[in-house]
mmCIF file of C-alpha atoms in Angstrom:
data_model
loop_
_atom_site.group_PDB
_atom_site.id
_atom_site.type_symbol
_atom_site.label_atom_id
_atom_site.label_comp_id
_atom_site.label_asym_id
_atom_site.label_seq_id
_atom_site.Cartn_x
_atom_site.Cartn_y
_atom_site.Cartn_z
ATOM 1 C CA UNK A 189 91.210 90.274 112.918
ATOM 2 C CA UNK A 190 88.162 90.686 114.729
ATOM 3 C CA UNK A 191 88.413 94.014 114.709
ATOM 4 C CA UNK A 192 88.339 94.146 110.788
ATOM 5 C CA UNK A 193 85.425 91.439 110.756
ATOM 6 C CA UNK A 194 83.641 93.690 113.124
ATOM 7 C CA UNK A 195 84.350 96.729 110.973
ATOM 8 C CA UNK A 196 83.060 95.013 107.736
ATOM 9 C CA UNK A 197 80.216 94.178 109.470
ATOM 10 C CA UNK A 198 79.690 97.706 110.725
ATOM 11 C CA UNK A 199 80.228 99.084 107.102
ATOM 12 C CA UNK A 200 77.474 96.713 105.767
ATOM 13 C CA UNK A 201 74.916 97.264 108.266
ATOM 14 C CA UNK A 202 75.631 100.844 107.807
ATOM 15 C CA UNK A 203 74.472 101.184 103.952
ATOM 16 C CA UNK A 204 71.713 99.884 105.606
ATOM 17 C CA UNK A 205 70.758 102.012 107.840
ATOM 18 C CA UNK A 206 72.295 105.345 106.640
ATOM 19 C CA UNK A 207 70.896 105.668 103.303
ATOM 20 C CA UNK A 208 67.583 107.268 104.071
ATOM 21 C CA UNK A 209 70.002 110.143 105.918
ATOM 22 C CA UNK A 210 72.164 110.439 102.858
ATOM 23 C CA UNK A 211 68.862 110.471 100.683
ATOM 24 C CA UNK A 212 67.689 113.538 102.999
ATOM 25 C CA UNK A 213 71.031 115.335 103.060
ATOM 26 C CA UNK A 214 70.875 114.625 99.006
ATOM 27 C CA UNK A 215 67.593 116.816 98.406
ATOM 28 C CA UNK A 216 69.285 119.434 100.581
ATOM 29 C CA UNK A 217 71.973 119.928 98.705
ATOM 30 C CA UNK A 218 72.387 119.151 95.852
ATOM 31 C CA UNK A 219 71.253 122.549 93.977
ATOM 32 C CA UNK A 220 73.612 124.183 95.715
ATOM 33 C CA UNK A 221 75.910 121.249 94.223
ATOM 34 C CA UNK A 222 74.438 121.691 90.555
ATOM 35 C CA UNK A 223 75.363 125.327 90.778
ATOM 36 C CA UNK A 224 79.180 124.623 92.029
ATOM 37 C CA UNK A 225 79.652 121.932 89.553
ATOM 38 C CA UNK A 226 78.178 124.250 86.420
ATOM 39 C CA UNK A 227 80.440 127.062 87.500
ATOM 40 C CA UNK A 228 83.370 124.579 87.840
ATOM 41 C CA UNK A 229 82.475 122.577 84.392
ATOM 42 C CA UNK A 230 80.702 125.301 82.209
ATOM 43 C CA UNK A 231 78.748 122.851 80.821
ATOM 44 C CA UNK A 232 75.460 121.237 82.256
ATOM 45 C CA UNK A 233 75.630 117.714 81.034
ATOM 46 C CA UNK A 234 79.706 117.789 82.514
ATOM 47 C CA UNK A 235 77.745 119.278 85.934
ATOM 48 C CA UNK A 236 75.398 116.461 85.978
ATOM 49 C CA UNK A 237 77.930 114.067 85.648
ATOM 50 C CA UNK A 238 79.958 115.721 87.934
ATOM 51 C CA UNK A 239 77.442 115.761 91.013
ATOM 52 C CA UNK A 240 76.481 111.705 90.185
ATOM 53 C CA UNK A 241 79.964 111.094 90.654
ATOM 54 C CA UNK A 242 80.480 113.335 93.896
ATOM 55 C CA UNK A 243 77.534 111.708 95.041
ATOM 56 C CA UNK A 244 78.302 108.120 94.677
ATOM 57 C CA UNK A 245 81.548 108.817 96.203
ATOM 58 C CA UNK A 246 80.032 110.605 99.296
ATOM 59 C CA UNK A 247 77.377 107.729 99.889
ATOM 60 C CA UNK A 248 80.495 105.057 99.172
ATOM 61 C CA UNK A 249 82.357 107.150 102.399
ATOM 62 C CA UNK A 250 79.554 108.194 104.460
ATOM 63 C CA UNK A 251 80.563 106.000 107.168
ATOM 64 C CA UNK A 252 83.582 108.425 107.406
ATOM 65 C CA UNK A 253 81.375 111.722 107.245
ATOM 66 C CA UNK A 254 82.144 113.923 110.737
ATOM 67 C CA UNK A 255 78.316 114.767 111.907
ATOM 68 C CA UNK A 256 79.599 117.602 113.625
ATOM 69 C CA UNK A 257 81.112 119.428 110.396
ATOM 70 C CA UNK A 258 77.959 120.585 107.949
ATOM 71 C CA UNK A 259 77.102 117.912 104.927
ATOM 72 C CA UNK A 260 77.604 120.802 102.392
ATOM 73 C CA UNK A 261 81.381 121.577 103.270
ATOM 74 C CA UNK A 262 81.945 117.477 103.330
ATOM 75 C CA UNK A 263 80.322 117.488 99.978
ATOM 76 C CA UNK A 264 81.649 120.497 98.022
ATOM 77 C CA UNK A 265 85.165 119.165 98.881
ATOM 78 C CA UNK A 266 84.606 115.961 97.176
ATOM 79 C CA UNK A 267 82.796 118.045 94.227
ATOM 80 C CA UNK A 268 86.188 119.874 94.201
ATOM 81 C CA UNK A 269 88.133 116.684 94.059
ATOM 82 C CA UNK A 270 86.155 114.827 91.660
ATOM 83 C CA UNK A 271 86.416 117.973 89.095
ATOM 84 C CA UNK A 272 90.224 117.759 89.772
ATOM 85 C CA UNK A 273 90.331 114.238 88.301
ATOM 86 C CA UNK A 274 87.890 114.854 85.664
ATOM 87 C CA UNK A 275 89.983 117.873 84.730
ATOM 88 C CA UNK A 276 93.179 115.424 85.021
ATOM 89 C CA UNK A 277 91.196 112.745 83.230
ATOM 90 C CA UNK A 278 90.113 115.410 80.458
ATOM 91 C CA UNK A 279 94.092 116.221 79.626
ATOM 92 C CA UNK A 280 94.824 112.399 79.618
ATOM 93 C CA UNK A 281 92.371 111.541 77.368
ATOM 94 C CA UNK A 282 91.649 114.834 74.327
ATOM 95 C CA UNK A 283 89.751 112.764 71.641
ATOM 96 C CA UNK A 284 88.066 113.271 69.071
ATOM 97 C CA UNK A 285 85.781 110.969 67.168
ATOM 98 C CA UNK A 286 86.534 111.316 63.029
ATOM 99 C CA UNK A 287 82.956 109.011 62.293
ATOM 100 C CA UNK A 288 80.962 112.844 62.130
ATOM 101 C CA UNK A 289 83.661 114.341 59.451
ATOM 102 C CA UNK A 290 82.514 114.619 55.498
ATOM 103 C CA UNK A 291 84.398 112.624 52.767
ATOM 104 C CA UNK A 292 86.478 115.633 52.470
ATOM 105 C CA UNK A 293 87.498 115.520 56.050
ATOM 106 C CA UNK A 294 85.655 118.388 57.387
ATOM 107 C CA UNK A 295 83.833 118.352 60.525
ATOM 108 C CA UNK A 296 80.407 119.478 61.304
ATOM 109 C CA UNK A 297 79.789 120.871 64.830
ATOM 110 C CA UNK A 298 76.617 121.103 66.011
ATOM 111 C CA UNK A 299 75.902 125.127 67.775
ATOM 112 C CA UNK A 300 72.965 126.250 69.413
ATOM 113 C CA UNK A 301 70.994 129.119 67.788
ATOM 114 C CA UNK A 302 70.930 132.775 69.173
ATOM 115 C CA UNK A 303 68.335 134.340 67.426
ATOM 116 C CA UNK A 304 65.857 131.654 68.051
ATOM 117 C CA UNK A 305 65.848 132.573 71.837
ATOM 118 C CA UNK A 306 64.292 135.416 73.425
ATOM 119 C CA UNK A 307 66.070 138.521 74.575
ATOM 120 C CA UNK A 308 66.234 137.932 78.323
ATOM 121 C CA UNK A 309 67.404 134.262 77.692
ATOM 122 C CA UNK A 310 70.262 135.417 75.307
ATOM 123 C CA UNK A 311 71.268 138.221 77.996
ATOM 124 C CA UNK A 312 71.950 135.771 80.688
ATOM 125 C CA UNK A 313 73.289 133.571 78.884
ATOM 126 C CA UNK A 314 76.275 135.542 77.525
ATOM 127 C CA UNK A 315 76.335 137.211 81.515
ATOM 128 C CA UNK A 316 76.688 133.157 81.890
ATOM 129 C CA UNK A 317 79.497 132.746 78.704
ATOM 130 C CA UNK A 318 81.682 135.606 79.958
ATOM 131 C CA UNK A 319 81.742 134.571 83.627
ATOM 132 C CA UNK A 320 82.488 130.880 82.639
ATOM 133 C CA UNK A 321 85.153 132.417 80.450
ATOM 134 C CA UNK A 322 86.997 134.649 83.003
ATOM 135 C CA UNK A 323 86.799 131.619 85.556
ATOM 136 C CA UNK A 324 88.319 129.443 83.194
ATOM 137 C CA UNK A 325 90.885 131.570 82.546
ATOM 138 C CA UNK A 326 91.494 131.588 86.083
ATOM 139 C CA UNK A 327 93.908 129.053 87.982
ATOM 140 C CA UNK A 328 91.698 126.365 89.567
ATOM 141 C CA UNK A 329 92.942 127.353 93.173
ATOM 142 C CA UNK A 330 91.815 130.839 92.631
ATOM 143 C CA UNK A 331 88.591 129.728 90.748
ATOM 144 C CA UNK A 332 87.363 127.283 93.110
ATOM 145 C CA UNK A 333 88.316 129.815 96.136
ATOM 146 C CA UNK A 334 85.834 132.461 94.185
ATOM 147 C CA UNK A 335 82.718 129.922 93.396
ATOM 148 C CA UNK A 336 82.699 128.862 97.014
ATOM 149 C CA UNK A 337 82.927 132.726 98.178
ATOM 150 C CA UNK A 338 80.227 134.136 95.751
ATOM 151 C CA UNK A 339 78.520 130.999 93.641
ATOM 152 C CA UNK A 340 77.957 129.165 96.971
ATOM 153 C CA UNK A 341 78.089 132.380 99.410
ATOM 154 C CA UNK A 342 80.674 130.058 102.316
ATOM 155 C CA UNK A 343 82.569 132.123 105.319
ATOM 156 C CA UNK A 344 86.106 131.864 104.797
ATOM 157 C CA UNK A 345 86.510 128.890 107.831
ATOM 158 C CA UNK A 346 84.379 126.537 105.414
ATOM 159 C CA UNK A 347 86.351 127.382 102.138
ATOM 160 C CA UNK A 348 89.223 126.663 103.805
ATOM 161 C CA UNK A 349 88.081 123.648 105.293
ATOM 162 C CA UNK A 350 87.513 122.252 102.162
ATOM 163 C CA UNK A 351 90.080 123.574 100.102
ATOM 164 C CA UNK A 352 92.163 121.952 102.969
ATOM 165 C CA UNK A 353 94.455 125.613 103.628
ATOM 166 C CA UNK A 354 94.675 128.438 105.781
ATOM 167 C CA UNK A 355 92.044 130.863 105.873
ATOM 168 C CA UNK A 356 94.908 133.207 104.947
ATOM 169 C CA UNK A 357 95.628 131.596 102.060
ATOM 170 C CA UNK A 358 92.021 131.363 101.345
ATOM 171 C CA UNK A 359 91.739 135.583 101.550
ATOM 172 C CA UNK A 360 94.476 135.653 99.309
ATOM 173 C CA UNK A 361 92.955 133.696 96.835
ATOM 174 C CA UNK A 362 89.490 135.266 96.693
ATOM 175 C CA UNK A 363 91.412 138.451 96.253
ATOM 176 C CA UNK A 364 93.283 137.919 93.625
ATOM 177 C CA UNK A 365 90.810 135.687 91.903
ATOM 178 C CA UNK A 366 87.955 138.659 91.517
ATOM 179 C CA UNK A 367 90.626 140.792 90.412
ATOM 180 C CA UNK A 368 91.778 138.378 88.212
ATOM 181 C CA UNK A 369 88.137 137.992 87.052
ATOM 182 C CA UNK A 370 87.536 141.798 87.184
ATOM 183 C CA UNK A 371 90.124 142.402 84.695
ATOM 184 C CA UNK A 372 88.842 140.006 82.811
ATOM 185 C CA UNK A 373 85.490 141.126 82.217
ATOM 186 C CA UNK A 374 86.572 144.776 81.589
ATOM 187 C CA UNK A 375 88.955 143.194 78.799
ATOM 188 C CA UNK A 376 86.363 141.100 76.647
ATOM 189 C CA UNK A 377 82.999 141.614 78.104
ATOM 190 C CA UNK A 378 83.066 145.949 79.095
ATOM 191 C CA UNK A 379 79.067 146.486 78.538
ATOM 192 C CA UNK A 380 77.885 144.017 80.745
ATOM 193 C CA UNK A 381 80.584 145.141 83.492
ATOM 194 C CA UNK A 382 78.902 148.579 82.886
ATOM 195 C CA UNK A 383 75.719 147.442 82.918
ATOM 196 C CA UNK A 384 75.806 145.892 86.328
ATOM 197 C CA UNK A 385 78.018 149.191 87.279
ATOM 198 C CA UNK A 386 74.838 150.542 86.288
ATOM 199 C CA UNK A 387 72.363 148.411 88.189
ATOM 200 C CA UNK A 388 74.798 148.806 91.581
ATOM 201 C CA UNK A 389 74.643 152.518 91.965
ATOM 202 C CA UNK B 68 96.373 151.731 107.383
ATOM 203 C CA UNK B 69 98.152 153.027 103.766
ATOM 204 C CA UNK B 70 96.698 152.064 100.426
ATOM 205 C CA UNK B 71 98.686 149.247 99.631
ATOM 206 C CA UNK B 72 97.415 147.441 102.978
ATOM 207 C CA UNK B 73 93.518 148.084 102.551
ATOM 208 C CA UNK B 74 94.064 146.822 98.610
ATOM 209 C CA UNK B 75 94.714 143.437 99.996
ATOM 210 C CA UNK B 76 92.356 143.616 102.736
ATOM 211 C CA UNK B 77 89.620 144.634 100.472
ATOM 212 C CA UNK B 78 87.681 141.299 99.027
ATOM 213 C CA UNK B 79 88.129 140.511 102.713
ATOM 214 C CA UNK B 80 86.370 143.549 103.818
ATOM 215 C CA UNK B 81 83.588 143.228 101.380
ATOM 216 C CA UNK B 82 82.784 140.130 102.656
ATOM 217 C CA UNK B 83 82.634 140.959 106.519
ATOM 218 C CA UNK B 84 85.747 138.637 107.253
ATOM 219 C CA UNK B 85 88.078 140.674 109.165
ATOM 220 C CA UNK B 86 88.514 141.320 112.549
ATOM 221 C CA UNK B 87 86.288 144.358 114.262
ATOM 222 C CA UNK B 88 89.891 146.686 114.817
ATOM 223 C CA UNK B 89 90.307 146.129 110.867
ATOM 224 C CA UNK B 90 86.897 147.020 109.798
ATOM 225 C CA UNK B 91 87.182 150.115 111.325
ATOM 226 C CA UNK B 92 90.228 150.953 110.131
ATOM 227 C CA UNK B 93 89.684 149.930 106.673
ATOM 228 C CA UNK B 94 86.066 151.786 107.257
ATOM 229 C CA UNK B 95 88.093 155.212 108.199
ATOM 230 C CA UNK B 96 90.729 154.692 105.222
ATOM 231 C CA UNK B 97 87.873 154.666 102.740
ATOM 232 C CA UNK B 98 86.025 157.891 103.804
ATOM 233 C CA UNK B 99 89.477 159.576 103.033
ATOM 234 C CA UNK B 100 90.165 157.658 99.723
ATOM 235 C CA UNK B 101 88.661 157.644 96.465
ATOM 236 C CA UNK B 102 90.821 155.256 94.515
ATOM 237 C CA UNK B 103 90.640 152.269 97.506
ATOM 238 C CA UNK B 104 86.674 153.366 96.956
ATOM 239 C CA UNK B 105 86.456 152.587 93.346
ATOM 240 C CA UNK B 106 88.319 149.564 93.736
ATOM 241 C CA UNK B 107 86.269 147.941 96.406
ATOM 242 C CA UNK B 108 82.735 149.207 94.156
ATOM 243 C CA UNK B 109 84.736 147.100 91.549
ATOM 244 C CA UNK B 110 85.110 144.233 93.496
ATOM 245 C CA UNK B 111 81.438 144.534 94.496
ATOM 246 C CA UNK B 112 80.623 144.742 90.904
ATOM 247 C CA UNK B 113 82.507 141.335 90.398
ATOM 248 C CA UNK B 114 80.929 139.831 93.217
ATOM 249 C CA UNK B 115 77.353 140.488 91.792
ATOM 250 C CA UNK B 116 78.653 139.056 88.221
ATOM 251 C CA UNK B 117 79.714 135.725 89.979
ATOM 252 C CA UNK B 118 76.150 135.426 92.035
ATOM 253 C CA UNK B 119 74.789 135.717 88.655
ATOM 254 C CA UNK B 120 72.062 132.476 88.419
ATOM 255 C CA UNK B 121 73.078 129.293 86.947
ATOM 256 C CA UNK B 122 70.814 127.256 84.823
ATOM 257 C CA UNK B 123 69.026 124.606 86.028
ATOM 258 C CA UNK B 124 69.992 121.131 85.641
ATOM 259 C CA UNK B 125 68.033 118.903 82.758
ATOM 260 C CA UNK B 126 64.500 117.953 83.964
ATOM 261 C CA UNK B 127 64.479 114.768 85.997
ATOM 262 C CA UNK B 128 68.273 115.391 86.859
ATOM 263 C CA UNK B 129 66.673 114.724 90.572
ATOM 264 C CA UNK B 130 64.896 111.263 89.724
ATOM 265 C CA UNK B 131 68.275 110.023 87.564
ATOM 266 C CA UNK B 132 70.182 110.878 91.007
ATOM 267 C CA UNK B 133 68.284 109.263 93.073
ATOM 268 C CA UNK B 134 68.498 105.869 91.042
ATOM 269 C CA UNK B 135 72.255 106.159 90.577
ATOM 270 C CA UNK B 136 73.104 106.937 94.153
ATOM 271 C CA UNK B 137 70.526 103.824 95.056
ATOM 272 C CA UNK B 138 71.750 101.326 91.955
ATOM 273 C CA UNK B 139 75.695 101.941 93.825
ATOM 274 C CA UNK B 140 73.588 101.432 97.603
ATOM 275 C CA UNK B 141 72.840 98.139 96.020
ATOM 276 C CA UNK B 142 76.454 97.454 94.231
ATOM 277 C CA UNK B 143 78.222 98.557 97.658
ATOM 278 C CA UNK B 144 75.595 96.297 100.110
ATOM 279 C CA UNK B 145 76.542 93.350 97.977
ATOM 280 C CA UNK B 146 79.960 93.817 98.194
ATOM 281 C CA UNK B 147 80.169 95.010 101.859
ATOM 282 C CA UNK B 148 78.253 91.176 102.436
ATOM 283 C CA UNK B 149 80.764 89.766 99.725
ATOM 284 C CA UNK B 150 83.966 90.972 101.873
ATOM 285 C CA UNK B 151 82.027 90.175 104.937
ATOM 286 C CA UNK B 152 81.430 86.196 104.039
ATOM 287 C CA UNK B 153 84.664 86.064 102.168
ATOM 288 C CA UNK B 154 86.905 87.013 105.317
ATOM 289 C CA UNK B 155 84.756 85.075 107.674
ATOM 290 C CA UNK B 156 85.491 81.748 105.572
ATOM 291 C CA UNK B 157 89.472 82.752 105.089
ATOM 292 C CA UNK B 158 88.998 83.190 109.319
ATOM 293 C CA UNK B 159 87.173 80.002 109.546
ATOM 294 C CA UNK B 160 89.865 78.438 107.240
ATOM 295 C CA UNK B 161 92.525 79.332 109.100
ATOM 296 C CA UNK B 162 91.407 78.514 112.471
ATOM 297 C CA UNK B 163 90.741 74.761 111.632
ATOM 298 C CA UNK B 164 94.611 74.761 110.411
ATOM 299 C CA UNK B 165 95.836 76.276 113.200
ATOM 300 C CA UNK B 166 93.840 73.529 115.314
ATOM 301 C CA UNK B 167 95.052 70.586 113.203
ATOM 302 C CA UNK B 168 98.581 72.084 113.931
ATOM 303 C CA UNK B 169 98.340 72.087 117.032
ATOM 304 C CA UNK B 170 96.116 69.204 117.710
ATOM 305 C CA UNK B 171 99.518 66.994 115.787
ATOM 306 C CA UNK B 172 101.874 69.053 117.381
ATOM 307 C CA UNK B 173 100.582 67.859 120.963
ATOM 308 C CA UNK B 174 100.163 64.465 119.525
ATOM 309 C CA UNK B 175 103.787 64.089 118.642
ATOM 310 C CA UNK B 176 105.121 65.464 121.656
ATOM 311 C CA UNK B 177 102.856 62.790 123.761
ATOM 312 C CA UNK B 178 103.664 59.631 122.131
ATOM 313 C CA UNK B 179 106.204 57.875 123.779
ATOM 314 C CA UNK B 180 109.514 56.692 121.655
ATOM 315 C CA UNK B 181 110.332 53.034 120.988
ATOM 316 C CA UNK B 182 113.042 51.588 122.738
ATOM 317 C CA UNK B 183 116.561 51.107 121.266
ATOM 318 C CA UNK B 184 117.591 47.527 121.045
ATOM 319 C CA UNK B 185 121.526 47.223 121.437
ATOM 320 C CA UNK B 186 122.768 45.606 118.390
ATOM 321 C CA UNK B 187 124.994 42.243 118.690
ATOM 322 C CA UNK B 188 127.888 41.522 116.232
ATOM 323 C CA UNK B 189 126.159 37.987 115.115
ATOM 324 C CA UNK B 190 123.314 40.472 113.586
ATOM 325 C CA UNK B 191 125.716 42.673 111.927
ATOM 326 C CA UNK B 192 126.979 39.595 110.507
ATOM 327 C CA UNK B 193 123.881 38.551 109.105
ATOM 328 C CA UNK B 194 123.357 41.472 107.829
ATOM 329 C CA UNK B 195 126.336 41.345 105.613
ATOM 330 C CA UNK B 196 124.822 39.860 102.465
ATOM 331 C CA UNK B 197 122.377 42.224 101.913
ATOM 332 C CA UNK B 198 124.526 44.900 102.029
ATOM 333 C CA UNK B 199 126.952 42.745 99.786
ATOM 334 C CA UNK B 200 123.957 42.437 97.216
ATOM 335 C CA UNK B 201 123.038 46.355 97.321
ATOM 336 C CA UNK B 202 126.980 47.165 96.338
ATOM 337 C CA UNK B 203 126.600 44.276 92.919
ATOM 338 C CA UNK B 204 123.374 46.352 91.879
ATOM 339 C CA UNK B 205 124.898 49.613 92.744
ATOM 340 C CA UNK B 206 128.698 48.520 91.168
ATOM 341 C CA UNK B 207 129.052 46.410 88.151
ATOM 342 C CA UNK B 208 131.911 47.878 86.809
ATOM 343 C CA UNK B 209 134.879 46.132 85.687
ATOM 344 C CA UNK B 210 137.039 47.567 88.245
ATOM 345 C CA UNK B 211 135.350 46.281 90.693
ATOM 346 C CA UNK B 212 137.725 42.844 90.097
ATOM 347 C CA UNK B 213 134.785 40.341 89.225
ATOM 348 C CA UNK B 214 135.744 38.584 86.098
ATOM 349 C CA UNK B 215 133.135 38.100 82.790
ATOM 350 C CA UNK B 216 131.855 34.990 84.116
ATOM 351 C CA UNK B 217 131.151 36.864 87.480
ATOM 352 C CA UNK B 218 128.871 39.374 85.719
ATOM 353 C CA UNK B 219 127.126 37.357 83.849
ATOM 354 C CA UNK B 220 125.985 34.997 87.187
ATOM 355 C CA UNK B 221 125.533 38.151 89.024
ATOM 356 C CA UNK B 222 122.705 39.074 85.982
ATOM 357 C CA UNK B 223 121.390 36.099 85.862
ATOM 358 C CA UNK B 224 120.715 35.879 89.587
ATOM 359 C CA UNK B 225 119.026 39.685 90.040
ATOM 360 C CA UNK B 226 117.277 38.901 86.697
ATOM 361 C CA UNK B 227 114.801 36.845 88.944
ATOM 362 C CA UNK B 228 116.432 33.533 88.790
ATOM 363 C CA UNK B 229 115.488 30.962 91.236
ATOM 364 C CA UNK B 230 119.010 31.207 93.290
ATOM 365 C CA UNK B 231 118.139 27.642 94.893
ATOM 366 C CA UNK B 232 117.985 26.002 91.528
ATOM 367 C CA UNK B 233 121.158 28.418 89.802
ATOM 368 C CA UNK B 234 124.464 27.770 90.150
ATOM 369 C CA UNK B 235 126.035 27.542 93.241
ATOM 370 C CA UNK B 236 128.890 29.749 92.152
ATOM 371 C CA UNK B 237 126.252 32.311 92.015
ATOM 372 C CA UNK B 238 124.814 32.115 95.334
ATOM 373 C CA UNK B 239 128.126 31.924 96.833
ATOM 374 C CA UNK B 240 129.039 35.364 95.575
ATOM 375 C CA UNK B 241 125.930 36.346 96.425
ATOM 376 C CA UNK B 242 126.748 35.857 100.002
ATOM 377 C CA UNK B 243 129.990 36.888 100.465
#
């Protein structure tokens, strides 16, 4: 009993004294989080969402963050594991509101405009549209194994670390994810795969 | 190393996460093969295609963070207190009944226990009537083998009649 009192104690002195660390550790990395949680999401405003709730989940268990592991790999795995909920959330809940349809019953969807942005923009963007596309068409172990390989640029030991496997199983599923992806790209999207065939050699 | 090894050693390769023996020997398959050449330039192409920049995050995306992540400091330090007060009271609580437990436990088992008187027959005796009243309350039925006139004396006298000034019939019955 004391023992829990003391703990409780601990936990609220703790938010105390911990946050300015967290608030550091925050600034770090949470780009690096942005850029996991777009690739994962495809969507920005999804991302955002995404990294507020990783974050508020990491600061809610930062008593139980290992000092000695790096705050990234601690991080990215709860990224991982809030998008895995969100995803399960998503298939739960597939609504659609019927207040924006006409009297006829036809919807209006809002889409952005191409040819009001400039060249370089609307390149990157579809580079951006047919990566998203291939990695969604990818199974989640496979896609999450490739972001944290070559969005986020982590040695096998972390990846595995936080996708809580082997680091065999973690080869295997790089591997067959960029083929996966490779085949992919060459299928729907074969100019910009020759385009950066280009730029390579 | 054949062809059908280095394929699944390849991503590995690329990324400098093999051992030094299988670098080498991956290295020396590759000068001799062109197919396990294109395939890892393909792999490097998809590589460069996933490193490809994201965009950034709305503007102020930082600022909102920041207020979130301190708004749920805020939520959590009140609760942390909450649970903290909360489960010292229940503690306190508990401890003052397990002390008045105890505290009547050790005053029962140190008061001493009155003394049995031995009961003579002349009290057992005397005794009698009440007992004799108790089974008229408790019995009034016929078979009991008081006539009418019984009952009705019997009511009379637990209605609250004066059983000096009733009849004497009454009393005696009473009494037997």
């Amino acid at each position: 009993m004391a023992f829990t009192l003391t703990r409780i104690f601990d936990r609220a002195q703790t938010d105390q004294g911990s946050f300015e660390e967290f608030e550091k550790l925050m600034r770090q990395t949470q780009k690096q989080a942005f850029s996991l949680a777009y690739r994962l999401t495809g969507n920005v405003s999804e991302a955002e969402d995404l990294v507020q709730d990783a974050y508020i989940r990491a600061f809610r268990f930062f008593y139980r963050y290992d000092r000695s592991m790096p705050f990234s790999s601690w991080l990215f795995r709860i990224v991982t594991n809030a998008h895995i909920d969100a995803v399960r959330r998503k298939c739960k809940l597939r609504t659609s509101s019927l207040d924006q349809g006409g009297d006829d019953g036809s919807k209006t969807i809002e889409v952005m405009d191409s040819s009001a942005l400039p060249d370089a923009l609307i390149a990157e963007r579809d580079v951006n549209e047919d990566l998203q596309k291939g990695l969604d068409s990818m199974n989640q172990e496979f896609k999450m194994a490739v972001i944290l390989a070559d969005v986020e640029g982590m040695a096998y030991e972390e990846i595995a670390e936080v996708m809580n496997t082997s680091i065999g199983t973690v080869r295997s599923r790089i591997h067959r994810g960029r083929k996966h992806l490779k085949a992919h790209l060459l299928s729907t999207a074969p100019a910009l795969y020759e385009r950066y065939c280009d730029e390579l050699l | 190393m054949n062809c059908f090894k280095v394929s699944h050693h390849l991503s590995a390769y690329l990324d400098s996460e093999l051992t030094g023996s299988e670098m080498l020997a991956i290295r020396s398959h590759l000068g001799i093969c062109p197919h396990c050449r294109a395939e890892l330039e393909s792999l490097k192409i998809t590589k460069r295609v996933c490193a490809v920049e994201v965009p950034s995050a709305t503007p102020g995306f930082e600022e909102r963070l920041s207020e979130v992540v301190r708004s749920a400091r805020q939520n959590g330090q009140a609760q942390a207190w909450q649970r903290y007060f909360s489960t010292s009271l229940s503690v306190a609580v508990a401890c003052v009944i397990g002390l008045g437990v105890f505290t009547s436990y050790l005053f029962i088992k140190h008061t001493p226990a009155a003394p049995i008187k031995p009961v003579s027959p002349s009290s057992v005796a005397q005794s009698q009537p009440s007992l004799s009243k108790m089974h008229l309350v408790d019995n009034p039925a016929p078979n009991s083998g008081s006539t009418g006139q019984e009952v009705q004396q019997e009511r009379e006298y637990l209605d609250g009649a004066d059983p000096l000034s009733g009849p004497a019939s009454a009393i005696a019955y009473a009494d037997r």
